Amino acid sequence: MDSVTQAPLLERIAASPLNYWATLVTDLVVAMTFAGLGAKGYHGSPAGAMALVLAGIVGWPLLEYALHRWLLHGRWSKAFRKEHARHHGDPQAVAGTPWLASASLALAIWFVLTAVMSGPGAALVMAGVYAGYIYFVVVHYLQHYHSQWMERWWFYGNQMHFHERHHDLPHSHFGITTSIWDRVFGTFDVELPSRFLEHDEVVVERPGS
Protein backbone atom coordinates (compact mmCIF):
# COMPACT_ATOMS: atom_id res chain seq x y z
CA MET A 1 0.00 0.00 0.00
CA ASP A 2 1.14 3.55 -0.66
CA SER A 3 1.27 6.22 2.05
CA VAL A 4 -2.02 7.82 0.93
CA THR A 5 -3.90 4.51 1.22
CA GLN A 6 -2.51 3.96 4.72
CA ALA A 7 -3.29 7.52 5.86
CA PRO A 8 -6.16 8.33 8.24
CA LEU A 9 -9.59 8.93 6.69
CA LEU A 10 -9.43 12.75 6.91
CA GLU A 11 -6.12 12.79 5.06
CA ARG A 12 -7.39 10.39 2.39
CA ILE A 13 -10.44 12.58 1.83
CA ALA A 14 -8.33 15.75 1.54
CA ALA A 15 -6.01 14.04 -0.99
CA SER A 16 -8.88 13.02 -3.28
CA PRO A 17 -9.40 14.96 -6.55
CA LEU A 18 -13.15 14.32 -6.12
CA ASN A 19 -13.00 16.09 -2.74
CA TYR A 20 -11.15 19.04 -4.27
CA TRP A 21 -13.77 19.69 -6.94
CA ALA A 22 -16.76 18.78 -4.75
CA THR A 23 -15.56 21.30 -2.18
CA LEU A 24 -15.17 24.00 -4.82
CA VAL A 25 -18.71 23.42 -6.11
CA THR A 26 -20.12 23.33 -2.57
CA ASP A 27 -18.33 26.56 -1.66
CA LEU A 28 -19.73 28.30 -4.74
CA VAL A 29 -23.25 27.16 -3.81
CA VAL A 30 -22.86 28.28 -0.18
CA ALA A 31 -21.42 31.64 -1.28
CA MET A 32 -24.37 32.25 -3.63
CA THR A 33 -26.78 31.16 -0.89
CA PHE A 34 -25.32 33.71 1.53
CA ALA A 35 -25.54 36.40 -1.17
CA GLY A 36 -29.12 35.49 -2.01
CA LEU A 37 -30.29 35.39 1.59
CA GLY A 38 -28.59 38.67 2.31
CA ALA A 39 -29.98 40.42 -0.76
CA LYS A 40 -33.50 39.15 -0.07
CA GLY A 41 -33.65 39.79 3.65
CA TYR A 42 -31.56 42.94 4.17
CA HIS A 43 -33.71 46.03 4.67
CA GLY A 44 -31.00 48.67 4.74
CA SER A 45 -29.81 50.86 1.88
CA PRO A 46 -27.97 49.44 -1.15
CA ALA A 47 -24.90 51.36 0.01
CA GLY A 48 -25.14 49.64 3.40
CA ALA A 49 -25.44 46.25 1.75
CA MET A 50 -22.37 46.91 -0.40
CA ALA A 51 -20.46 48.08 2.67
CA LEU A 52 -21.20 44.79 4.44
CA VAL A 53 -20.03 42.76 1.44
CA LEU A 54 -16.90 44.92 1.21
CA ALA A 55 -16.24 44.40 4.93
CA GLY A 56 -16.24 40.65 4.33
CA ILE A 57 -13.88 40.97 1.36
CA VAL A 58 -11.49 43.19 3.33
CA GLY A 59 -11.68 40.89 6.34
CA TRP A 60 -10.80 37.75 4.39
CA PRO A 61 -6.99 38.29 4.20
CA LEU A 62 -6.75 38.38 8.02
CA LEU A 63 -8.77 35.17 8.28
CA GLU A 64 -6.61 33.63 5.54
CA TYR A 65 -3.47 34.53 7.49
CA ALA A 66 -4.83 33.22 10.79
CA LEU A 67 -6.00 29.89 9.35
CA HIS A 68 -2.77 29.33 7.47
CA ARG A 69 -0.51 30.22 10.36
CA TRP A 70 -2.37 28.89 13.40
CA LEU A 71 -4.40 26.04 11.91
CA LEU A 72 -2.28 24.66 9.08
CA HIS A 73 1.05 25.40 10.81
CA GLY A 74 -0.09 25.57 14.42
CA ARG A 75 -1.51 23.48 17.21
CA TRP A 76 -5.23 23.81 16.58
CA SER A 77 -5.49 20.58 14.57
CA LYS A 78 -2.87 17.90 13.99
CA ALA A 79 -4.91 16.44 11.12
CA PHE A 80 -5.02 19.72 9.18
CA ARG A 81 -1.36 20.41 9.96
CA LYS A 82 -0.25 17.03 8.64
CA GLU A 83 -2.34 17.37 5.48
CA HIS A 84 -0.81 20.78 4.87
CA ALA A 85 2.61 19.21 5.37
CA ARG A 86 1.81 16.91 2.47
CA HIS A 87 1.26 20.00 0.34
CA HIS A 88 4.66 21.33 1.41
CA GLY A 89 6.29 17.97 0.69
CA ASP A 90 4.73 17.81 -2.79
CA PRO A 91 3.35 21.19 -3.94
CA GLN A 92 1.94 19.61 -7.12
CA ALA A 93 -0.12 17.00 -5.24
CA VAL A 94 -3.86 17.43 -4.86
CA ALA A 95 -4.51 18.90 -1.42
CA GLY A 96 -7.87 20.38 -0.61
CA THR A 97 -9.91 21.28 2.42
CA PRO A 98 -12.02 18.27 3.49
CA TRP A 99 -15.53 18.51 2.07
CA LEU A 100 -17.86 20.77 4.08
CA ALA A 101 -15.03 21.99 6.35
CA SER A 102 -14.96 25.49 4.85
CA ALA A 103 -18.76 25.62 4.64
CA SER A 104 -19.04 24.55 8.29
CA LEU A 105 -16.57 27.24 9.36
CA ALA A 106 -18.49 29.84 7.34
CA LEU A 107 -21.75 28.87 9.03
CA ALA A 108 -20.07 29.11 12.43
CA ILE A 109 -18.77 32.60 11.67
CA TRP A 110 -22.19 33.63 10.35
CA PHE A 111 -23.80 32.42 13.58
CA VAL A 112 -21.33 34.45 15.68
CA LEU A 113 -21.99 37.55 13.55
CA THR A 114 -25.74 37.24 14.14
CA ALA A 115 -25.06 38.12 17.77
CA VAL A 116 -24.16 41.67 16.71
CA MET A 117 -26.17 42.16 13.50
CA SER A 118 -29.18 40.79 11.64
CA GLY A 119 -29.01 37.41 9.94
CA PRO A 120 -29.28 38.91 6.43
CA GLY A 121 -26.59 41.48 7.26
CA ALA A 122 -24.31 38.72 8.50
CA ALA A 123 -25.07 36.77 5.31
CA LEU A 124 -23.88 39.72 3.22
CA VAL A 125 -20.64 39.85 5.22
CA MET A 126 -20.17 36.12 4.65
CA ALA A 127 -20.82 36.55 0.93
CA GLY A 128 -17.88 38.97 0.92
CA VAL A 129 -15.72 36.60 2.97
CA TYR A 130 -16.53 33.80 0.53
CA ALA A 131 -15.64 36.03 -2.42
CA GLY A 132 -12.24 36.57 -0.83
CA TYR A 133 -11.88 32.85 -0.13
CA ILE A 134 -12.71 31.80 -3.69
CA TYR A 135 -10.27 34.42 -4.96
CA PHE A 136 -7.64 32.87 -2.67
CA VAL A 137 -8.38 29.37 -4.03
CA VAL A 138 -7.91 30.58 -7.62
CA VAL A 139 -4.70 32.50 -6.83
CA HIS A 140 -3.17 29.59 -4.92
CA TYR A 141 -4.06 27.19 -7.74
CA LEU A 142 -2.46 29.44 -10.35
CA GLN A 143 0.67 29.90 -8.22
CA HIS A 144 1.31 26.17 -8.29
CA TYR A 145 -0.01 25.11 -11.68
CA HIS A 146 0.22 28.16 -13.96
CA SER A 147 3.05 30.24 -12.56
CA GLN A 148 3.85 31.64 -16.01
CA TRP A 149 0.52 33.49 -15.96
CA MET A 150 1.24 34.96 -12.56
CA GLU A 151 4.66 36.23 -13.58
CA ARG A 152 3.13 38.48 -16.22
CA TRP A 153 1.72 40.79 -13.55
CA TRP A 154 3.88 42.65 -11.04
CA PHE A 155 1.63 42.14 -8.01
CA TYR A 156 0.88 38.48 -8.66
CA GLY A 157 4.50 37.78 -9.53
CA ASN A 158 5.59 39.23 -6.19
CA GLN A 159 2.98 37.26 -4.27
CA MET A 160 4.03 34.07 -6.04
CA HIS A 161 7.64 34.77 -5.04
CA PHE A 162 6.57 35.28 -1.42
CA HIS A 163 4.62 32.01 -1.51
CA GLU A 164 7.67 30.19 -2.86
CA ARG A 165 9.60 31.65 0.07
CA HIS A 166 6.95 30.23 2.40
CA HIS A 167 7.58 26.75 1.01
CA ASP A 168 11.31 27.23 1.72
CA LEU A 169 10.79 29.01 5.05
CA PRO A 170 7.48 27.73 6.50
CA HIS A 171 7.63 30.13 9.45
CA SER A 172 7.20 33.12 7.11
CA HIS A 173 4.87 34.45 4.39
CA PHE A 174 1.56 33.00 5.51
CA GLY A 175 -0.45 35.40 3.35
CA ILE A 176 -1.32 34.04 -0.10
CA THR A 177 -3.37 36.86 -1.62
CA THR A 178 -1.54 39.70 0.15
CA SER A 179 1.49 40.12 2.39
CA ILE A 180 0.03 42.91 4.52
CA TRP A 181 -0.62 40.74 7.60
CA ASP A 182 2.82 39.17 7.40
CA ARG A 183 4.22 42.67 7.68
CA VAL A 184 1.91 43.49 10.60
CA PHE A 185 2.71 40.30 12.55
CA GLY A 186 6.43 40.22 11.74
CA THR A 187 6.45 37.09 9.55
CA PHE A 188 7.47 38.79 6.34
CA ASP A 189 10.61 37.29 4.80
CA VAL A 190 12.19 36.25 8.09
CA GLU A 191 15.13 33.85 7.83
CA LEU A 192 14.72 32.29 11.28
CA PRO A 193 11.80 32.03 13.71
CA SER A 194 11.67 35.12 15.89
CA ARG A 195 11.02 35.19 19.64
CA PHE A 196 7.42 36.00 18.77
CA LEU A 197 7.23 32.72 16.83
CA GLU A 198 8.79 30.46 19.47
CA HIS A 199 5.34 29.49 20.73
CA ASP A 200 4.12 28.53 17.25
CA GLU A 201 4.52 25.05 15.85
CA VAL A 202 5.78 26.20 12.48
CA VAL A 203 8.24 23.45 11.60
CA VAL A 204 6.56 21.47 8.85
CA GLU A 205 5.98 17.83 9.63
CA ARG A 206 6.58 15.43 6.79
CA PRO A 207 3.61 13.33 5.70
CA GLY A 208 3.32 10.16 7.79
CA SER A 209 5.32 11.58 10.70
XYZ file of N, CA and C in Angstrom:
627
model
N 0.830 -1.204 0.000
C 0.000 0.000 0.000
C 0.868 1.258 0.000
N 0.387 2.305 -0.716
C 1.142 3.555 -0.663
C 0.748 4.333 0.577
N 1.473 5.454 0.807
C 1.268 6.219 2.046
C -0.112 6.849 2.108
N -0.695 7.208 0.928
C -2.022 7.816 0.934
C -3.068 6.806 1.364
N -2.942 5.551 0.869
C -3.896 4.510 1.216
C -3.860 4.199 2.700
N -2.671 4.267 3.313
C -2.509 3.962 4.720
C -2.854 5.140 5.621
N -3.057 6.319 5.069
C -3.291 7.519 5.862
C -4.662 7.475 6.516
N -4.849 8.243 7.605
C -6.164 8.334 8.239
C -7.215 8.842 7.260
N -8.490 8.609 7.597
C -9.593 8.927 6.694
C -9.587 10.391 6.275
N -9.405 11.327 7.229
C -9.430 12.749 6.906
C -8.369 13.094 5.871
N -7.187 12.511 6.007
C -6.119 12.787 5.065
C -6.416 12.195 3.698
N -7.044 11.010 3.660
C -7.392 10.392 2.386
C -8.452 11.211 1.665
N -9.402 11.743 2.430
C -10.435 12.584 1.832
C -9.812 13.839 1.234
N -8.946 14.504 1.991
C -8.332 15.749 1.538
C -7.465 15.540 0.304
N -6.895 14.332 0.137
C -6.010 14.043 -0.985
C -6.766 13.603 -2.235
N -8.080 13.513 -2.156
C -8.879 13.021 -3.280
C -9.211 14.147 -4.261
N -8.987 13.944 -5.565
C -9.401 14.960 -6.548
C -10.908 15.216 -6.504
N -11.702 14.152 -6.230
C -13.148 14.323 -6.117
C -13.488 15.286 -4.997
N -12.785 15.164 -3.856
C -13.000 16.085 -2.737
C -12.678 17.514 -3.147
N -11.591 17.699 -3.872
C -11.150 19.036 -4.274
C -12.246 19.746 -5.071
N -12.768 19.065 -6.079
C -13.769 19.686 -6.941
C -15.141 19.754 -6.269
N -15.485 18.742 -5.468
C -16.757 18.776 -4.751
C -16.779 19.939 -3.765
N -15.649 20.183 -3.123
C -15.555 21.298 -2.176
C -15.696 22.630 -2.890
N -15.068 22.754 -4.055
C -15.172 24.003 -4.815
C -16.617 24.281 -5.219
N -17.314 23.245 -5.716
C -18.715 23.418 -6.111
C -19.570 23.772 -4.895
N -19.358 23.061 -3.784
C -20.124 23.334 -2.566
C -19.890 24.758 -2.077
N -18.638 25.204 -2.111
C -18.329 26.556 -1.655
C -19.008 27.603 -2.536
N -19.050 27.364 -3.845
C -19.734 28.303 -4.735
C -21.232 28.365 -4.410
N -21.826 27.201 -4.149
C -23.248 27.155 -3.806
C -23.513 27.881 -2.489
N -22.670 27.633 -1.484
C -22.858 28.279 -0.177
C -22.652 29.790 -0.300
N -21.661 30.209 -1.079
C -21.419 31.639 -1.278
C -22.631 32.305 -1.921
N -23.195 31.679 -2.960
C -24.373 32.249 -3.627
C -25.590 32.230 -2.713
N -25.668 31.211 -1.853
C -26.782 31.156 -0.893
C -26.698 32.303 0.099
N -25.502 32.569 0.624
C -25.323 33.714 1.527
C -25.706 35.013 0.818
N -25.245 35.174 -0.426
C -25.537 36.395 -1.172
C -27.040 36.542 -1.410
N -27.686 35.436 -1.767
C -29.123 35.490 -2.013
C -29.921 35.799 -0.768
N -29.587 35.135 0.335
C -30.289 35.386 1.591
C -30.084 36.813 2.064
N -28.861 37.305 1.902
C -28.588 38.671 2.312
C -29.337 39.679 1.467
N -29.307 39.486 0.144
C -29.984 40.419 -0.759
C -31.495 40.422 -0.539
N -32.046 39.263 -0.250
C -33.496 39.152 -0.070
C -33.968 39.689 1.277
N -33.180 39.452 2.312
C -33.652 39.790 3.650
C -33.142 41.094 4.218
N -32.128 41.713 3.615
C -31.563 42.938 4.173
C -32.465 44.122 3.848
N -32.782 44.915 4.846
C -33.713 46.030 4.667
C -33.027 47.393 4.714
N -31.722 47.407 4.758
C -31.005 48.670 4.737
C -30.835 49.195 3.322
N -30.032 50.232 3.191
C -29.810 50.856 1.882
C -28.883 49.990 1.032
N -28.923 50.158 -0.287
C -27.974 49.442 -1.148
C -26.520 49.742 -0.788
N -26.256 50.999 -0.391
C -24.895 51.356 0.012
C -24.486 50.584 1.258
N -25.423 50.407 2.196
C -25.135 49.640 3.400
C -24.865 48.187 3.089
N -25.648 47.635 2.151
C -25.443 46.246 1.750
C -24.065 46.068 1.114
N -23.685 46.993 0.242
C -22.373 46.910 -0.401
C -21.255 47.053 0.620
N -21.470 47.901 1.632
C -20.461 48.083 2.675
C -20.241 46.793 3.454
N -21.326 46.048 3.711
C -21.199 44.790 4.436
C -20.442 43.753 3.604
N -20.762 43.682 2.321
C -20.030 42.760 1.443
C -18.547 43.147 1.392
N -18.283 44.438 1.262
C -16.901 44.918 1.206
C -16.159 44.609 2.500
N -16.859 44.729 3.637
C -16.236 44.404 4.926
C -15.793 42.943 4.949
N -16.620 42.061 4.389
C -16.242 40.653 4.327
C -15.039 40.427 3.436
N -15.007 41.115 2.287
C -13.879 40.968 1.363
C -12.591 41.463 2.019
N -12.670 42.618 2.669
C -11.491 43.195 3.329
C -11.054 42.340 4.507
N -12.015 41.710 5.185
C -11.676 40.890 6.341
C -11.082 39.550 5.986
N -11.296 39.079 4.760
C -10.796 37.753 4.394
C -9.286 37.595 4.558
N -8.433 38.532 4.093
C -6.987 38.294 4.203
C -6.509 38.020 5.623
N -7.134 38.662 6.635
C -6.745 38.385 8.022
C -7.147 36.969 8.412
N -8.337 36.544 8.001
C -8.766 35.171 8.284
C -7.878 34.178 7.556
N -7.529 34.475 6.324
C -6.615 33.635 5.543
C -5.291 33.459 6.284
N -4.738 34.568 6.756
C -3.469 34.526 7.488
C -3.595 33.681 8.749
N -4.665 33.924 9.525
C -4.834 33.219 10.793
C -4.992 31.721 10.578
N -5.799 31.320 9.614
C -6.002 29.892 9.353
C -4.718 29.224 8.873
N -4.000 29.908 7.994
C -2.766 29.326 7.466
C -1.704 29.194 8.550
N -1.574 30.232 9.352
C -0.514 30.216 10.359
C -0.857 29.344 11.562
N -2.066 29.539 12.117
C -2.366 28.890 13.397
C -3.168 27.592 13.285
N -3.747 27.328 12.120
C -4.404 26.042 11.911
C -3.510 25.096 11.120
N -3.057 25.545 9.948
C -2.276 24.660 9.085
C -0.828 24.513 9.532
N -0.311 25.493 10.285
C 1.052 25.396 10.811
C 1.082 25.435 12.335
N -0.046 25.399 12.968
C -0.090 25.568 14.419
C -0.599 24.347 15.138
N -1.143 24.574 16.321
C -1.513 23.480 17.215
C -3.012 23.250 17.305
N -3.789 23.956 16.484
C -5.234 23.809 16.580
C -5.689 22.428 16.145
N -5.051 21.866 15.115
C -5.494 20.581 14.570
C -4.321 19.840 13.952
N -3.960 18.707 14.536
C -2.870 17.904 13.990
C -3.223 17.367 12.614
N -4.495 17.005 12.405
C -4.911 16.444 11.116
C -4.730 17.460 9.991
N -5.179 18.698 10.207
C -5.019 19.722 9.184
C -3.545 20.060 8.979
N -2.778 20.091 10.060
C -1.358 20.409 9.957
C -0.618 19.365 9.131
N -0.935 18.085 9.371
C -0.251 17.025 8.640
C -0.655 17.009 7.173
N -1.923 17.305 6.886
C -2.342 17.367 5.484
C -1.650 18.521 4.775
N -1.506 19.647 5.470
C -0.813 20.779 4.866
C 0.665 20.450 4.660
N 1.224 19.633 5.537
C 2.614 19.209 5.374
C 2.780 18.403 4.085
N 1.751 17.656 3.723
C 1.806 16.908 2.471
C 1.895 17.867 1.285
N 1.183 18.985 1.389
C 1.264 20.001 0.341
C 2.670 20.585 0.266
N 3.289 20.816 1.417
C 4.660 21.329 1.413
C 5.628 20.287 0.854
N 5.401 19.016 1.180
C 6.286 17.969 0.687
C 6.166 17.758 -0.808
N 4.954 17.961 -1.360
C 4.725 17.805 -2.790
C 3.739 18.881 -3.234
N 4.238 20.074 -3.597
C 3.350 21.190 -3.944
C 2.445 20.918 -5.143
N 2.769 19.920 -5.956
C 1.945 19.610 -7.119
C 0.845 18.600 -6.799
N 0.886 18.003 -5.608
C -0.118 17.003 -5.239
C -1.452 17.677 -4.954
N -2.524 16.921 -5.189
C -3.861 17.434 -4.864
C -3.993 17.535 -3.342
N -4.345 18.699 -2.868
C -4.507 18.904 -1.423
C -5.603 19.927 -1.216
N -6.744 19.472 -0.796
C -7.873 20.378 -0.612
C -8.422 20.304 0.796
N -9.220 21.297 1.140
C -9.909 21.276 2.421
C -10.937 20.146 2.411
N -11.003 19.331 3.459
C -12.022 18.266 3.491
C -13.414 18.820 3.227
N -14.208 18.071 2.486
C -15.530 18.511 2.066
C -16.358 18.986 3.259
N -16.996 20.113 3.108
C -17.863 20.769 4.083
C -17.109 21.456 5.219
N -15.775 21.335 5.278
C -15.026 21.993 6.354
C -15.124 23.507 6.229
N -14.887 24.037 5.029
C -14.960 25.489 4.850
C -16.393 25.992 5.003
N -17.364 25.215 4.494
C -18.764 25.615 4.644
C -19.181 25.612 6.112
N -18.708 24.626 6.862
C -19.041 24.554 8.289
C -18.443 25.733 9.049
N -17.199 26.090 8.722
C -16.568 27.244 9.361
C -17.325 28.522 9.015
N -17.736 28.643 7.751
C -18.485 29.835 7.341
C -19.801 29.950 8.100
N -20.494 28.843 8.277
C -21.751 28.865 9.027
C -21.514 29.243 10.486
N -20.403 28.769 11.050
C -20.075 29.110 12.435
C -19.803 30.606 12.577
N -19.060 31.169 11.620
C -18.766 32.602 11.667
C -20.053 33.405 11.484
N -20.903 32.956 10.552
C -22.194 33.630 10.351
C -23.006 33.643 11.647
N -23.043 32.512 12.342
C -23.799 32.417 13.584
C -23.250 33.397 14.623
N -21.940 33.505 14.730
C -21.333 34.447 15.679
C -21.709 35.881 15.305
N -21.668 36.191 14.000
C -21.989 37.551 13.553
C -23.434 37.932 13.854
N -24.329 36.934 13.866
C -25.740 37.244 14.143
C -25.964 37.729 15.565
N -24.944 37.594 16.408
C -25.063 38.119 17.771
C -24.952 39.639 17.794
N -24.372 40.219 16.727
C -24.164 41.666 16.707
C -24.854 42.350 15.533
N -25.452 41.586 14.626
C -26.167 42.162 13.498
C -27.257 41.200 13.044
N -28.091 41.639 12.129
C -29.178 40.792 11.639
C -28.626 39.614 10.832
N -29.429 38.570 10.724
C -29.015 37.414 9.939
C -28.715 37.755 8.493
N -29.582 38.524 7.812
C -29.282 38.908 6.430
C -28.019 39.769 6.313
N -27.813 40.671 7.279
C -26.593 41.481 7.256
C -25.360 40.614 7.402
N -25.423 39.648 8.316
C -24.307 38.723 8.497
C -24.094 37.886 7.244
N -25.192 37.540 6.550
C -25.074 36.767 5.311
C -24.348 37.570 4.240
N -24.593 38.872 4.186
C -23.884 39.721 3.220
C -22.391 39.782 3.535
N -22.061 39.885 4.827
C -20.643 39.853 5.215
C -20.013 38.537 4.776
N -20.713 37.426 5.010
C -20.174 36.124 4.647
C -20.061 35.941 3.135
N -20.948 36.575 2.384
C -20.817 36.551 0.927
C -19.501 37.212 0.517
N -19.149 38.314 1.191
C -17.878 38.971 0.920
C -16.693 38.122 1.330
N -16.793 37.492 2.508
C -15.722 36.598 2.966
C -15.530 35.468 1.958
N -16.615 34.900 1.500
C -16.532 33.801 0.531
C -15.940 34.269 -0.793
N -16.250 35.488 -1.206
C -15.643 36.028 -2.423
C -14.129 36.089 -2.271
N -13.673 36.541 -1.095
C -12.239 36.565 -0.827
C -11.639 35.177 -0.803
N -12.370 34.223 -0.217
C -11.879 32.846 -0.129
C -11.759 32.209 -1.510
N -12.766 32.389 -2.352
C -12.712 31.802 -3.690
C -11.595 32.449 -4.507
N -11.399 33.747 -4.318
C -10.266 34.423 -4.957
C -8.949 33.802 -4.504
N -8.826 33.524 -3.212
C -7.638 32.870 -2.669
C -7.422 31.502 -3.317
N -8.494 30.709 -3.442
C -8.376 29.369 -4.033
C -7.833 29.464 -5.457
N -8.358 30.418 -6.234
C -7.912 30.583 -7.618
C -6.447 31.019 -7.664
N -6.082 32.006 -6.844
C -4.704 32.503 -6.832
C -3.731 31.399 -6.432
N -4.062 30.656 -5.388
C -3.174 29.585 -4.925
C -3.021 28.507 -5.993
N -4.118 28.170 -6.665
C -4.064 27.187 -7.740
C -3.136 27.662 -8.862
N -3.287 28.908 -9.267
C -2.458 29.440 -10.349
C -0.991 29.521 -9.938
N -0.719 29.831 -8.675
C 0.665 29.898 -8.216
C 1.385 28.572 -8.404
N 0.665 27.477 -8.220
C 1.308 26.165 -8.290
C 1.222 25.508 -9.658
N 0.195 25.828 -10.427
C -0.011 25.107 -11.683
C 0.133 25.970 -12.937
N 0.084 27.283 -12.800
C 0.218 28.158 -13.963
C 1.037 29.388 -13.565
N 2.215 29.140 -13.056
C 3.053 30.237 -12.559
C 3.421 31.223 -13.668
N 3.476 30.747 -14.918
C 3.846 31.639 -16.011
C 2.809 32.738 -16.208
N 1.548 32.452 -15.873
C 0.519 33.486 -15.962
C 0.712 34.521 -14.869
N 1.082 34.046 -13.684
C 1.241 34.961 -12.562
C 2.414 35.908 -12.765
N 3.457 35.426 -13.403
C 4.661 36.233 -13.584
C 4.456 37.410 -14.518
N 3.376 37.395 -15.273
C 3.131 38.484 -16.215
C 2.699 39.772 -15.521
N 2.254 39.647 -14.279
C 1.723 40.785 -13.551
C 2.581 41.045 -12.324
N 2.952 42.304 -12.106
C 3.884 42.647 -11.036
C 3.397 42.172 -9.680
N 2.137 42.496 -9.335
C 1.629 42.142 -8.010
C 1.584 40.637 -7.824
N 1.018 39.921 -8.797
C 0.880 38.476 -8.660
C 2.232 37.784 -8.711
N 3.152 38.341 -9.496
C 4.501 37.778 -9.525
C 5.182 37.898 -8.178
N 5.021 39.046 -7.520
C 5.589 39.233 -6.188
C 4.976 38.275 -5.180
N 3.637 38.158 -5.208
C 2.976 37.259 -4.265
C 3.381 35.803 -4.499
N 3.580 35.426 -5.759
C 4.029 34.074 -6.039
C 5.436 33.850 -5.482
N 6.293 34.861 -5.607
C 7.643 34.765 -5.042
C 7.572 34.610 -3.527
N 6.709 35.383 -2.873
C 6.569 35.278 -1.421
C 6.055 33.887 -1.026
N 5.142 33.337 -1.831
C 4.618 32.007 -1.512
C 5.701 30.943 -1.703
N 6.543 31.111 -2.688
C 7.667 30.189 -2.863
C 8.601 30.273 -1.657
N 8.789 31.484 -1.138
C 9.598 31.646 0.072
C 8.964 30.920 1.252
N 7.632 30.935 1.321
C 6.951 30.225 2.396
C 7.243 28.727 2.326
N 7.285 28.177 1.146
C 7.579 26.749 1.014
C 9.019 26.444 1.437
N 9.920 27.409 1.268
C 11.307 27.229 1.724
C 11.448 27.546 3.210
N 10.720 28.559 3.659
C 10.790 29.010 5.053
C 9.375 28.997 5.623
N 8.892 27.857 6.111
C 7.479 27.726 6.502
C 7.060 28.537 7.714
N 7.992 29.262 8.336
C 7.626 30.134 9.446
C 7.420 31.569 8.963
N 7.390 31.775 7.649
C 7.198 33.122 7.109
C 6.208 33.087 5.946
N 5.738 34.284 5.563
C 4.871 34.453 4.393
C 3.639 33.554 4.422
N 2.790 33.780 5.405
C 1.557 32.998 5.507
C 0.437 33.568 4.631
N 0.563 34.806 4.216
C -0.447 35.400 3.348
C -0.278 34.922 1.915
N -1.361 34.504 1.283
C -1.322 34.044 -0.102
C -1.757 35.153 -1.047
N -2.841 35.822 -0.732
C -3.368 36.861 -1.617
C -2.754 38.234 -1.358
N -2.196 38.439 -0.178
C -1.541 39.697 0.154
C -0.541 39.437 1.277
N 0.471 40.265 1.339
C 1.491 40.118 2.386
C 1.302 41.099 3.528
N 0.192 41.850 3.532
C 0.025 42.909 4.519
C 0.051 42.384 5.946
N -0.579 41.234 6.220
C -0.624 40.742 7.598
C 0.688 40.100 8.017
N 1.477 39.618 7.060
C 2.823 39.170 7.401
C 3.663 40.344 7.876
N 3.480 41.480 7.266
C 4.221 42.675 7.681
C 3.755 43.148 9.057
N 2.452 43.064 9.303
C 1.911 43.494 10.595
C 2.393 42.583 11.722
N 2.379 41.266 11.498
C 2.709 40.301 12.549
C 4.177 39.875 12.547
N 4.992 40.480 11.705
C 6.428 40.215 11.738
C 6.864 38.894 11.135
N 6.083 38.361 10.193
C 6.453 37.093 9.554
C 6.782 37.288 8.080
N 7.134 38.499 7.723
C 7.474 38.791 6.336
C 8.953 38.550 6.089
N 9.242 37.551 5.277
C 10.608 37.292 4.803
C 11.627 37.175 5.940
N 11.256 36.479 7.001
C 12.195 36.252 8.092
C 12.986 34.976 7.822
N 14.276 35.005 8.095
C 15.135 33.848 7.830
C 14.998 32.777 8.901
N 14.821 33.226 10.152
C 14.723 32.293 11.277
C 13.519 32.667 12.132
N 12.922 31.695 12.819
C 11.801 32.027 13.709
C 12.205 33.075 14.735
N 11.378 34.085 14.910
C 11.668 35.122 15.890
C 11.185 34.687 17.265
N 11.495 35.494 18.283
C 11.023 35.187 19.640
C 9.507 35.128 19.657
N 8.882 35.990 18.835
C 7.417 35.999 18.773
C 6.876 34.674 18.248
N 7.675 33.961 17.446
C 7.228 32.720 16.826
C 7.611 31.484 17.633
N 8.329 31.630 18.721
C 8.788 30.458 19.471
C 7.622 29.619 19.993
N 6.480 30.227 20.194
C 5.337 29.492 20.728
C 4.493 28.867 19.628
N 4.878 29.086 18.364
C 4.121 28.527 17.252
C 4.791 27.249 16.766
N 3.979 26.274 16.413
C 4.521 25.053 15.855
C 4.601 25.223 14.347
N 5.686 25.826 13.880
C 5.782 26.201 12.482
C 6.690 25.288 11.685
N 7.392 24.386 12.327
C 8.241 23.449 11.595
C 7.346 22.435 10.913
N 7.447 22.336 9.606
C 6.561 21.472 8.850
C 6.872 20.003 9.129
N 5.838 19.255 9.465
C 5.978 17.828 9.629
C 5.881 17.163 8.263
N 6.683 16.148 8.041
C 6.581 15.428 6.790
C 5.396 14.472 6.851
N 4.741 14.233 5.709
C 3.613 13.325 5.703
C 3.989 11.970 6.316
N 3.097 11.479 7.156
C 3.319 10.165 7.786
C 4.071 10.246 9.078
N 4.547 11.450 9.459
C 5.324 11.576 10.702
C 4.386 11.677 11.891
